[in-house]
Coordinates of C-alpha atoms in Angstrom, one line a residue:
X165 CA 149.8 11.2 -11.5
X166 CA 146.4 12.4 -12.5
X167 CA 147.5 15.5 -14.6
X168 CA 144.0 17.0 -15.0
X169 CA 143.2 17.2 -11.4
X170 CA 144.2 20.5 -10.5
X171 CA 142.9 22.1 -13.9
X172 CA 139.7 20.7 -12.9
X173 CA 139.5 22.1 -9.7
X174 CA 140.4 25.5 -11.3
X175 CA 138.4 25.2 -14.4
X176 CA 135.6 25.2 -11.3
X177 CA 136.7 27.5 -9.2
X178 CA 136.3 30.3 -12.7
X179 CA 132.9 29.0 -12.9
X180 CA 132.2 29.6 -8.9
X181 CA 133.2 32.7 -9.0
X182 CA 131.0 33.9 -12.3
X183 CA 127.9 32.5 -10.1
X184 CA 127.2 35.9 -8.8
X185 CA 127.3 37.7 -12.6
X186 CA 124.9 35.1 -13.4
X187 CA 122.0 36.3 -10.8
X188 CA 123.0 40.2 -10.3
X189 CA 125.0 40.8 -13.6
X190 CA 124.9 44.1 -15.3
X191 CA 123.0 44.5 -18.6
X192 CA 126.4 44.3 -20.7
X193 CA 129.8 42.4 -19.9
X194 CA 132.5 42.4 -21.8
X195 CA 135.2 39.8 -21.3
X196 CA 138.9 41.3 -21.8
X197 CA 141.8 38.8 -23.0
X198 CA 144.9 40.4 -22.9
X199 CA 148.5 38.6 -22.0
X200 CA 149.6 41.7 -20.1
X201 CA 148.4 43.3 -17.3
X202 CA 148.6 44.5 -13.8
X203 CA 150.9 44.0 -11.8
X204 CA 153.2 44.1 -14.7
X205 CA 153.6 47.5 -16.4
X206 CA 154.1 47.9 -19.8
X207 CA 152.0 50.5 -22.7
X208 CA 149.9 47.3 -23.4
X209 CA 149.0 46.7 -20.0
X210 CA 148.0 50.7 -19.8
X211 CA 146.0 50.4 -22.6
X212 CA 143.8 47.5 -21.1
X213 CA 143.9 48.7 -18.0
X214 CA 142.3 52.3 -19.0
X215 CA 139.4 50.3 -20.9
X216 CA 138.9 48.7 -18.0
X217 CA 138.7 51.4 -15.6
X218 CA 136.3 53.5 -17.5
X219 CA 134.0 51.1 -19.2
X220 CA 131.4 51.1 -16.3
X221 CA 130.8 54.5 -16.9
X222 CA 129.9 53.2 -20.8
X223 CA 127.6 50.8 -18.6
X224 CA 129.8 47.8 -19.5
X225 CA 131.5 45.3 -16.5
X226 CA 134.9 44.8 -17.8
X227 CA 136.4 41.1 -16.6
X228 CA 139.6 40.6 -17.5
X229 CA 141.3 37.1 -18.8
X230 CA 145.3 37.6 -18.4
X231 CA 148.2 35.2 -17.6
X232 CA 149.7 34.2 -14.2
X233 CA 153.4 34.6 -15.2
X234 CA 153.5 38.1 -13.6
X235 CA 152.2 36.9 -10.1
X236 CA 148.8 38.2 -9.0
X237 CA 147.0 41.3 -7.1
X238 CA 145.3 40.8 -3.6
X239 CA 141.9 42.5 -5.0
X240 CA 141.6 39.9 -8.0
X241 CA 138.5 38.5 -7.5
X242 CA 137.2 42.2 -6.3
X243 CA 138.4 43.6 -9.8
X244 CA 137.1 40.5 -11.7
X245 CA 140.4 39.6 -13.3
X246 CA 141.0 35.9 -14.2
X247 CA 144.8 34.5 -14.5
X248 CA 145.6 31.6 -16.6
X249 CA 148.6 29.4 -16.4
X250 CA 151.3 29.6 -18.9
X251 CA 152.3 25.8 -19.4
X252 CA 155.9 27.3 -20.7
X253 CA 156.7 28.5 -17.4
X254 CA 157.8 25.1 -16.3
X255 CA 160.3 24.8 -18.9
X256 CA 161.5 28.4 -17.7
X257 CA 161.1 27.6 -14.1
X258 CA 163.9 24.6 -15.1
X259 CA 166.1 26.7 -17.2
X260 CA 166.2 29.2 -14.3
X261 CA 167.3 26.2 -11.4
X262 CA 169.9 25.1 -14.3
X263 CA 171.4 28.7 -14.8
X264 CA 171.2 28.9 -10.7
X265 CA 173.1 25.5 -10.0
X266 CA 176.1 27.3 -12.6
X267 CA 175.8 30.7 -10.8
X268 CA 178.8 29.9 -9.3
X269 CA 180.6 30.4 -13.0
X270 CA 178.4 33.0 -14.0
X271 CA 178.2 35.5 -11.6
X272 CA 176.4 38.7 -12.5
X273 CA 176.2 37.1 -16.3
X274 CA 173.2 35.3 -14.9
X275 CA 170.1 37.7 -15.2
X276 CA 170.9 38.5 -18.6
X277 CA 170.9 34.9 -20.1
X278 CA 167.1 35.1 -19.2
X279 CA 166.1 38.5 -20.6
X280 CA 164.2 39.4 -23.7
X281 CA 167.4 40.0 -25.3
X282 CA 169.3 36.4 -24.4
X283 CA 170.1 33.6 -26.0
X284 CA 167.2 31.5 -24.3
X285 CA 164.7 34.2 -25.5
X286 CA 165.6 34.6 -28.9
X287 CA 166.0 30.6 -29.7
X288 CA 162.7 30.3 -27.6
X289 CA 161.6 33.4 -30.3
X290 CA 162.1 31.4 -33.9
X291 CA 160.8 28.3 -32.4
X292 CA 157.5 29.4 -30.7
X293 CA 154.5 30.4 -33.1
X294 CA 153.2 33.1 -33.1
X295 CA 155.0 34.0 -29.9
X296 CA 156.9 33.0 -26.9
X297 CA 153.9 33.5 -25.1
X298 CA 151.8 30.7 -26.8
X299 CA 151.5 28.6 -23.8
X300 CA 149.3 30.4 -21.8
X301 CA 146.8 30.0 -24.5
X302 CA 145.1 26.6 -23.5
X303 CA 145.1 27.5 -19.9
X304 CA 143.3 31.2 -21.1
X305 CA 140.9 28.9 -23.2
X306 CA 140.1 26.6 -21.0
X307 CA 139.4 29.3 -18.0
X308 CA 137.5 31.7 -20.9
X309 CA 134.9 28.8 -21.4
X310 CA 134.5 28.7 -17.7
X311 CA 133.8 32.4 -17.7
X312 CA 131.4 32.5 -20.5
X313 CA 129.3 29.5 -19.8
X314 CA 128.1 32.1 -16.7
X315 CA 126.2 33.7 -19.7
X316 CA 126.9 36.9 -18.4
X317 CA 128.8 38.5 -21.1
X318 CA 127.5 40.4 -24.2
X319 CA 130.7 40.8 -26.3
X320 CA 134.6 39.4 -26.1
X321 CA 137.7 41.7 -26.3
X322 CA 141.4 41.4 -27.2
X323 CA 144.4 42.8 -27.3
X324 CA 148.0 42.3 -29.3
X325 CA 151.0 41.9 -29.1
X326 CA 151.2 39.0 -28.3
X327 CA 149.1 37.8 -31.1
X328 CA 148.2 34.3 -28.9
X329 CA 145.8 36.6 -27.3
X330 CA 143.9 36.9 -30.6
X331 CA 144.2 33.0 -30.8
X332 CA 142.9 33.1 -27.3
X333 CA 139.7 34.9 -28.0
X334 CA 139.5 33.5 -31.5
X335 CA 138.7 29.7 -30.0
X336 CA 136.3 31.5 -27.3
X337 CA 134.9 33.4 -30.2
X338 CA 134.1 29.8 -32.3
X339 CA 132.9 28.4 -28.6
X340 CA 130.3 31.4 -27.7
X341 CA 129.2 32.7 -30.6
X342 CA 129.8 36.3 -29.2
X343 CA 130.3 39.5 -31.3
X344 CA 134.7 39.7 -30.8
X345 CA 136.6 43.1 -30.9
X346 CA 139.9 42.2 -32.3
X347 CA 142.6 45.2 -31.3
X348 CA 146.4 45.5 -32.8
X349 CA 148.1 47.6 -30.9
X350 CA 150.5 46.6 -33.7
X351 CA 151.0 45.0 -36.8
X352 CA 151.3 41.3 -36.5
X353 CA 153.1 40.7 -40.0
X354 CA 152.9 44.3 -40.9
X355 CA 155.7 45.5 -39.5
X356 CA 155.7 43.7 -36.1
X357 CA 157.9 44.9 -33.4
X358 CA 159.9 41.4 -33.7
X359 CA 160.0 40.4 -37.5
X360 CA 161.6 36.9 -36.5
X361 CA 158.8 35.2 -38.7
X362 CA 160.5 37.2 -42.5
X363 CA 163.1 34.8 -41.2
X364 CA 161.6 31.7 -42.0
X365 CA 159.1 31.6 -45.5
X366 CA 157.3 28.6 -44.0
X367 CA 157.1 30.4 -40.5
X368 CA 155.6 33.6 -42.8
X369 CA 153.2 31.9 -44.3
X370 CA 151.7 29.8 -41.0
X371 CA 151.6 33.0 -39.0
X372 CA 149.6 35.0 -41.9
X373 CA 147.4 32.4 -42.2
X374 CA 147.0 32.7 -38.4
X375 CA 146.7 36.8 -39.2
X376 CA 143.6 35.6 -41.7
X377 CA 141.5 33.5 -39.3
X378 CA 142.5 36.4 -36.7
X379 CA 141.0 39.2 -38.9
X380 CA 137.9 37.6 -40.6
X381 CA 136.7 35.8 -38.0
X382 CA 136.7 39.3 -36.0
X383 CA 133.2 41.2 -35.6
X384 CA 135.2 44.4 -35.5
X385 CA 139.1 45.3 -35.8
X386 CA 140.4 48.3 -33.5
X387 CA 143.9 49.6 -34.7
X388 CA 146.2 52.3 -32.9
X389 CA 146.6 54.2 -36.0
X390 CA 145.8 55.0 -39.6
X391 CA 148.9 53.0 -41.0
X392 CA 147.9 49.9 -39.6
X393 CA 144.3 50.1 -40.1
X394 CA 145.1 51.3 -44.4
X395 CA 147.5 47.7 -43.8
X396 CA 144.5 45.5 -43.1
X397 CA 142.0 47.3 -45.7
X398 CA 144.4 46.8 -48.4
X399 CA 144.9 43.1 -47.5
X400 CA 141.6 42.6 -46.2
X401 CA 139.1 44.4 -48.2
X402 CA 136.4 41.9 -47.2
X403 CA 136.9 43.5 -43.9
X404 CA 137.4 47.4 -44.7
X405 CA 133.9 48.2 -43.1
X406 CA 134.6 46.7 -39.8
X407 CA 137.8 48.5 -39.1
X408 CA 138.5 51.6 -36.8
X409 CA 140.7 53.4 -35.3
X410 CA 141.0 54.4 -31.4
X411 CA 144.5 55.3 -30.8
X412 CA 146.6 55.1 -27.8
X413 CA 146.5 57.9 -25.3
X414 CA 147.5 59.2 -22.0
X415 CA 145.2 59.0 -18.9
X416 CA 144.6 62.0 -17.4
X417 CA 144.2 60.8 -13.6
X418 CA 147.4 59.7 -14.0
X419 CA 149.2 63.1 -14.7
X420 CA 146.9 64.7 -11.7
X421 CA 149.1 66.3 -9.4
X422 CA 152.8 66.2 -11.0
X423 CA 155.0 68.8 -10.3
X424 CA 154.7 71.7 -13.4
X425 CA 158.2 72.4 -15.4
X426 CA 160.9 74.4 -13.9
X427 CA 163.6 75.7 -15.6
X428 CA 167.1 74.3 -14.4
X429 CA 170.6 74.6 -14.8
X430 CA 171.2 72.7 -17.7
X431 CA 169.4 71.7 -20.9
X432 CA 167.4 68.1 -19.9
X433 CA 166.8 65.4 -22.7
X434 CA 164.6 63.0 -21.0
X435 CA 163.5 59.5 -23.2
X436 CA 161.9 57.0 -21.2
X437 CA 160.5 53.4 -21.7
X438 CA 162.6 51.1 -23.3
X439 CA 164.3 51.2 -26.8
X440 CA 165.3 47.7 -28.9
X441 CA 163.7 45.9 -25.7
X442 CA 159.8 46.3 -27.2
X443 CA 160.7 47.1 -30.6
X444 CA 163.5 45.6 -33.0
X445 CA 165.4 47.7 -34.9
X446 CA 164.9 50.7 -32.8
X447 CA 168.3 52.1 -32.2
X448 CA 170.2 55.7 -30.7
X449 CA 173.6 55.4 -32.6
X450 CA 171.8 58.1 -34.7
X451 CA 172.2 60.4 -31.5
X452 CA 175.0 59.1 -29.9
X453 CA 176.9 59.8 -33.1
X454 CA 175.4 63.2 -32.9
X455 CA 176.9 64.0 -29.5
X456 CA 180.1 62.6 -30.5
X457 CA 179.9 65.6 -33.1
X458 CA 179.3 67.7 -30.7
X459 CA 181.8 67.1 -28.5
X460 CA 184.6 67.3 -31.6
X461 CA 182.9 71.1 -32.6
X462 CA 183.6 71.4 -28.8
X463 CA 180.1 72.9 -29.1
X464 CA 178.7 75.0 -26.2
X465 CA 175.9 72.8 -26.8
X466 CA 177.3 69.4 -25.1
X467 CA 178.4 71.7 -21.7
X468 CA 174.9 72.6 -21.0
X469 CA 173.2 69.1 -22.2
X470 CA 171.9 66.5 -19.3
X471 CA 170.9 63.7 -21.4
X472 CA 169.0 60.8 -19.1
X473 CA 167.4 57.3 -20.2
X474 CA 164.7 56.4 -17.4
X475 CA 163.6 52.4 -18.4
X476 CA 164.5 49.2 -19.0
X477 CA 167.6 49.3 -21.5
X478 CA 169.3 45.9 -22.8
X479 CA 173.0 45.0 -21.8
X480 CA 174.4 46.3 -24.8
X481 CA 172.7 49.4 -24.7
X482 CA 173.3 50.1 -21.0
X483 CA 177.0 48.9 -22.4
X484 CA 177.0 51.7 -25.1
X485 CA 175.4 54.8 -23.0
X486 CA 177.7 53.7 -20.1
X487 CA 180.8 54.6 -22.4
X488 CA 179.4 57.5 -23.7
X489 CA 178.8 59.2 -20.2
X490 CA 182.3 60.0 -20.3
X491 CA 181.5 62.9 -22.6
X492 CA 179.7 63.8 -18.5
X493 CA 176.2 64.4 -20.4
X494 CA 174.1 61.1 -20.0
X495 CA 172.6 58.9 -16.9
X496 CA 171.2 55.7 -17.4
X497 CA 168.8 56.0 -14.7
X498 CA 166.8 52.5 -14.9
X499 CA 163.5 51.7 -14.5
X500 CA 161.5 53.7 -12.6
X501 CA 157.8 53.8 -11.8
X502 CA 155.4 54.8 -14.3
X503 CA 153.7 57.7 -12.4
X504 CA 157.9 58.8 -11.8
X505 CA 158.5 58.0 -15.5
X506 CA 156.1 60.9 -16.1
X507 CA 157.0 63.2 -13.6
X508 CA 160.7 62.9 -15.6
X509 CA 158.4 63.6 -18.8
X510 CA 157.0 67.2 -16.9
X511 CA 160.4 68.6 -15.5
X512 CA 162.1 67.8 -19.0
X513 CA 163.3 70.6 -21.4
X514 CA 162.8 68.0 -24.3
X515 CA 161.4 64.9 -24.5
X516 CA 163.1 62.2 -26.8
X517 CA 161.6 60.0 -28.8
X518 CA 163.2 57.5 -30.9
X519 CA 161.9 54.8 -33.6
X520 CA 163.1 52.3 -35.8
X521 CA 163.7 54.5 -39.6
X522 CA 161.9 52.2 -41.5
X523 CA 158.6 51.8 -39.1
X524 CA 155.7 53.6 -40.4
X525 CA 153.1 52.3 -38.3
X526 CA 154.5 53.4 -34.6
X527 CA 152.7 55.6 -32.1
X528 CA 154.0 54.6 -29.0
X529 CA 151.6 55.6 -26.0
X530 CA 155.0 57.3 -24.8
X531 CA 154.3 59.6 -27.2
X532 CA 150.7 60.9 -25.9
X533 CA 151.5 61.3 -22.5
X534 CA 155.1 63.9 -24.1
X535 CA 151.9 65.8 -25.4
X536 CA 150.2 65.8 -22.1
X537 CA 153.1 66.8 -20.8
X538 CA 153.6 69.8 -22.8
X539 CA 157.3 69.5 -23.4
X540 CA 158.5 69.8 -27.0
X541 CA 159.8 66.0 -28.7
X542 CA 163.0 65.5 -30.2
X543 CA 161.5 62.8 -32.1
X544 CA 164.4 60.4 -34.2
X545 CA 161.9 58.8 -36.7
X546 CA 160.9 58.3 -40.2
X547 CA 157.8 59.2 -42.0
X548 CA 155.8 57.3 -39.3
X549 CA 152.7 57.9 -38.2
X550 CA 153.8 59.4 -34.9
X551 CA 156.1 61.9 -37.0
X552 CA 152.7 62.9 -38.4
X553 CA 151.1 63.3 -35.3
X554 CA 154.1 65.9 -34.3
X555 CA 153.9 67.8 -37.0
X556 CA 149.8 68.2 -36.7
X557 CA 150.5 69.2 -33.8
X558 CA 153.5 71.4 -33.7
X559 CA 154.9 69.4 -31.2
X560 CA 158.7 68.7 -32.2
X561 CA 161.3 69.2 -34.1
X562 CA 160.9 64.9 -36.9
X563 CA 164.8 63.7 -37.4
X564 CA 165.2 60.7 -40.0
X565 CA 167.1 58.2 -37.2
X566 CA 170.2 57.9 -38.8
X567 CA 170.8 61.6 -39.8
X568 CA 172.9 63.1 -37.8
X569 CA 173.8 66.4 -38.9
X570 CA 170.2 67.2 -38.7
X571 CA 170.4 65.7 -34.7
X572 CA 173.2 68.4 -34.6
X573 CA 171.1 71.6 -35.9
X574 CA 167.9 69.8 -33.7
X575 CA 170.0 70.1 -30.7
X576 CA 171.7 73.3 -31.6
X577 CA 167.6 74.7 -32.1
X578 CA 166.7 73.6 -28.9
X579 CA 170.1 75.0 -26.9
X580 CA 169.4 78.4 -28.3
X581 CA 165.4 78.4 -27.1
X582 CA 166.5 77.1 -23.8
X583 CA 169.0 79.7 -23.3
X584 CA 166.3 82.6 -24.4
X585 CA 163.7 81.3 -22.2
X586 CA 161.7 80.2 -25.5
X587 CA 161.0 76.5 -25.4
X588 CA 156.9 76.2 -25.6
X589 CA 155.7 75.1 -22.2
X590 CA 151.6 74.9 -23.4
X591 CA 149.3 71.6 -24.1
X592 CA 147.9 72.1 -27.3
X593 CA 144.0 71.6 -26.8
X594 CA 143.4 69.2 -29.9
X595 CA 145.5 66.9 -27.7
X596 CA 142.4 66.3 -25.3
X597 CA 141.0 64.1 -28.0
X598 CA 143.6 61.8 -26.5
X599 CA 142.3 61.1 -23.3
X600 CA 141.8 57.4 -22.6
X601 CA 138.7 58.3 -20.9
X602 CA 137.5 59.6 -24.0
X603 CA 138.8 57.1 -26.4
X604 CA 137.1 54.3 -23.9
X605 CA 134.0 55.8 -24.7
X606 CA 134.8 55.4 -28.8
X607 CA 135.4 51.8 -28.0
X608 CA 132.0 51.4 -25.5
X609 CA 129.7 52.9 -28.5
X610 CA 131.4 50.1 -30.7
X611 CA 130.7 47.2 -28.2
X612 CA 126.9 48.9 -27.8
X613 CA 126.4 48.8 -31.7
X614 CA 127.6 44.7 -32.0
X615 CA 125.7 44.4 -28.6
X616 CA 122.4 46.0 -30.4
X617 CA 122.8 44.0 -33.2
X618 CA 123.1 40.5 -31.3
X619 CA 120.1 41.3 -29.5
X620 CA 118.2 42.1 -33.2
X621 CA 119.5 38.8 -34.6
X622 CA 118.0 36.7 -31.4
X623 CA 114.6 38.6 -31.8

């Protein structure tokens, strides 16, 4: 069976449908590899996706490189995004017919053995380097160098996690020649959201050494935050004047039209997105041990709570909130769509936000769109860059994780505002810096100044 048949038909069909950019292309393109995106949603896929909508007005054509696994969109080729195979999925596509011909035995235990968070995933996890996602990278290669050799792009963009979208654009990079924005949406062995690789020295040192070509290869280096960015200057200093920050954000078309708070019967808690799912470590016993005080004080407090988790939770920790709804105070609601995972964040009283103790460098996008939203943040976290951002702010009441007598008094502070009618209901205007609009336009000026300096070097 000729193996290269259909990957030659599709290498030209990439190139076909560049032909147009090459005869009526816009003065700047900028070609976008990132592993998620739409239809898929996730903070990484917002992020990307924002760029993408509002770099035209920076006068840049965004075309975006992505994978297949997620399926695809009817307006594709209208919205110039590109899908790549992920040669893994046929190793998954057999796993999957295996666990179906046992369903029989397994019953409802058969979804889980193929999420994030089972066995398949986490062997997959220490074998696969840098990430389980690695095999979409020589189909996003080989489709990349179709793209490019249409000529019509100025500069190369990418985003992480995964880190094999770095590798991606990293061998486009070598191929092209092209000025490459590198962007961590975080660390990749600075505090990565799944440290598998301290568990293996060897592993450690192949994926820092990945982390090296990654970071001095890159023209410019885009980080979420100041933590990350201080990381990579202080193990990089060859590289300190080509890093900035643009930080995550919240998109204001997006919040257009939601229903404005209401007061209502009881005191609402609202966390959404998902907990040890995207980031390890991250954990609520912290809070669950807090309402457990609660309900032995027989507190007032616990009466009036209505406690709800709106995302993608594991088994266990579905398992865990399940049992603790007895107390009658918290719904596992699920995932829910994004646009109603923010009108939850607007008719909360609080908005909870919880990260791993020992994480310095997390500012979930979560937590920009609680400040669009106006609500105050519970947030469980330790000296992290989002507390930071809080406490700038004025947003919150910052809780170490763990600590739960200080969950307690946090609660009991927020019962007693509710009651009087005092929790703050305002968006603090500093919080418009936020605005992915805006923020597109930090990272447009950036692709304008490599842009301008290709052009020089070519003169």
């Amino acid at each position: 069976m000729d193996f290269e048949r259909p990957f030659r038909r599709w290498y030209a069909g990439a190139e076909e449908a560049m032909t147009g950019m090459r005869t009526h292309r816009p003065e700047r393109s900028v070609l976008m590899v990132g592993y998620y995106y739409t239809p898929i949603e996730n903070p990484g896929t917002r992020r990307l996706g924002a760029f993408a909508r509002y770099l035209p007005q920076y006068g840049y054509r965004p075309v975006v490189l992505t994978t297949s696994s997620y399926g695809a969109c009817a307006d594709d080729d209208a919205r110039l995004i590109f899908r790549a195979p992920d040669i893994l999925d046929v190793g998954r596509w057999l796993a999957r017919r295996v666990y179906c011909a046992r369903s029989v035995d397994l019953g409802d235990r058969l979804s889980p053995m193929i999420t994030p968070d089972s066995r398949l995933s986490r062997v997959l996890e220490h074998v696969l380097i840098p990430d389980i996602h690695i095999g979409w990278v020589p189909g996003a290669v080989l489709r990349g160098r179709a793209l490019l050799r249409s000529g019509a792009f100025g500069v190369i963009f990418s985003s992480s996690p995964p880190p094999s979208a770095h590798l991606a654009a990293l061998a486009l990079k070598r191929m092209s020649g092209l000025p490459w924005v590198a962007d961590f949406r975080d660390g990749w062995t600075f505090e990565p959201p799944n440290p598998v690789m301290f568990t293996s020295p060897a592993r450690l040192r192949i994926e820092r050494t990945l982390e090296r070509a990654v970071v001095l290869s890159a023209d410019r280096i885009v980080t979420v935050n100041r933590v990350i960015a201080d990381d990579l200057r202080r193990r990089y200093p060859a590289t300190a004047g080509r890093i900035a920050v643009i930080s995550n954000g919240y998109d204001s078309a997006d919040i257009a039209g939601l229903q404005s708070y209401v007061k209502g019967e009881r005191l609402r808690i609202i966390h959404t997105g998902s907990l040890a799912y995207s980031q390890s470590h991250r954990s609520i016993n912290g809070f669950l041990a807090a309402l457990d005080r609660l309900h032995q004080q027989q507190s007032p407090v616990l009466a009036d709570l209505d406690v709800r988790f709106v995302g993608r939770l594991s088994a266990s920790e579905r398992d865990v909130l399940t049992r603790t709804g007895c107390w009658g105070c918290v719904t596992v609601e699920g995932p829910l769509s994004h646009r109603e995972a923010l009108q939850r964040q607007f008719s909360a009283d609080v908005l909870l936000l919880v990260t791993s103790a020992s994480a310095a460098s997390v500012t979930t996008s979560k937590l920009f769109e609680y400040l669009a939203s106006g609500r105050p943040v519970l947030a469980l976290t330790g000296r992290s860059a989002a507390a930071e951002l809080i406490e700038e702010l004025d947003a919150g009441i910052v809780v170490a994780p763990d600590d739960v007598e200080d969950i307690c008094r946090a609660l009991k502070w927020f019962h007693e505002r509710w009651r009087s009618n005092e929790l703050p209901t305002r968006v603090d205007p500093r919080v418009q810096r936020f605005d992915r609009r805006a923020l597109t336009g930090n990272l447009a000026r950036m692709f304008d100044t490599l842009v301008e300096m290709e052009t020089k070097e070519e003169l």
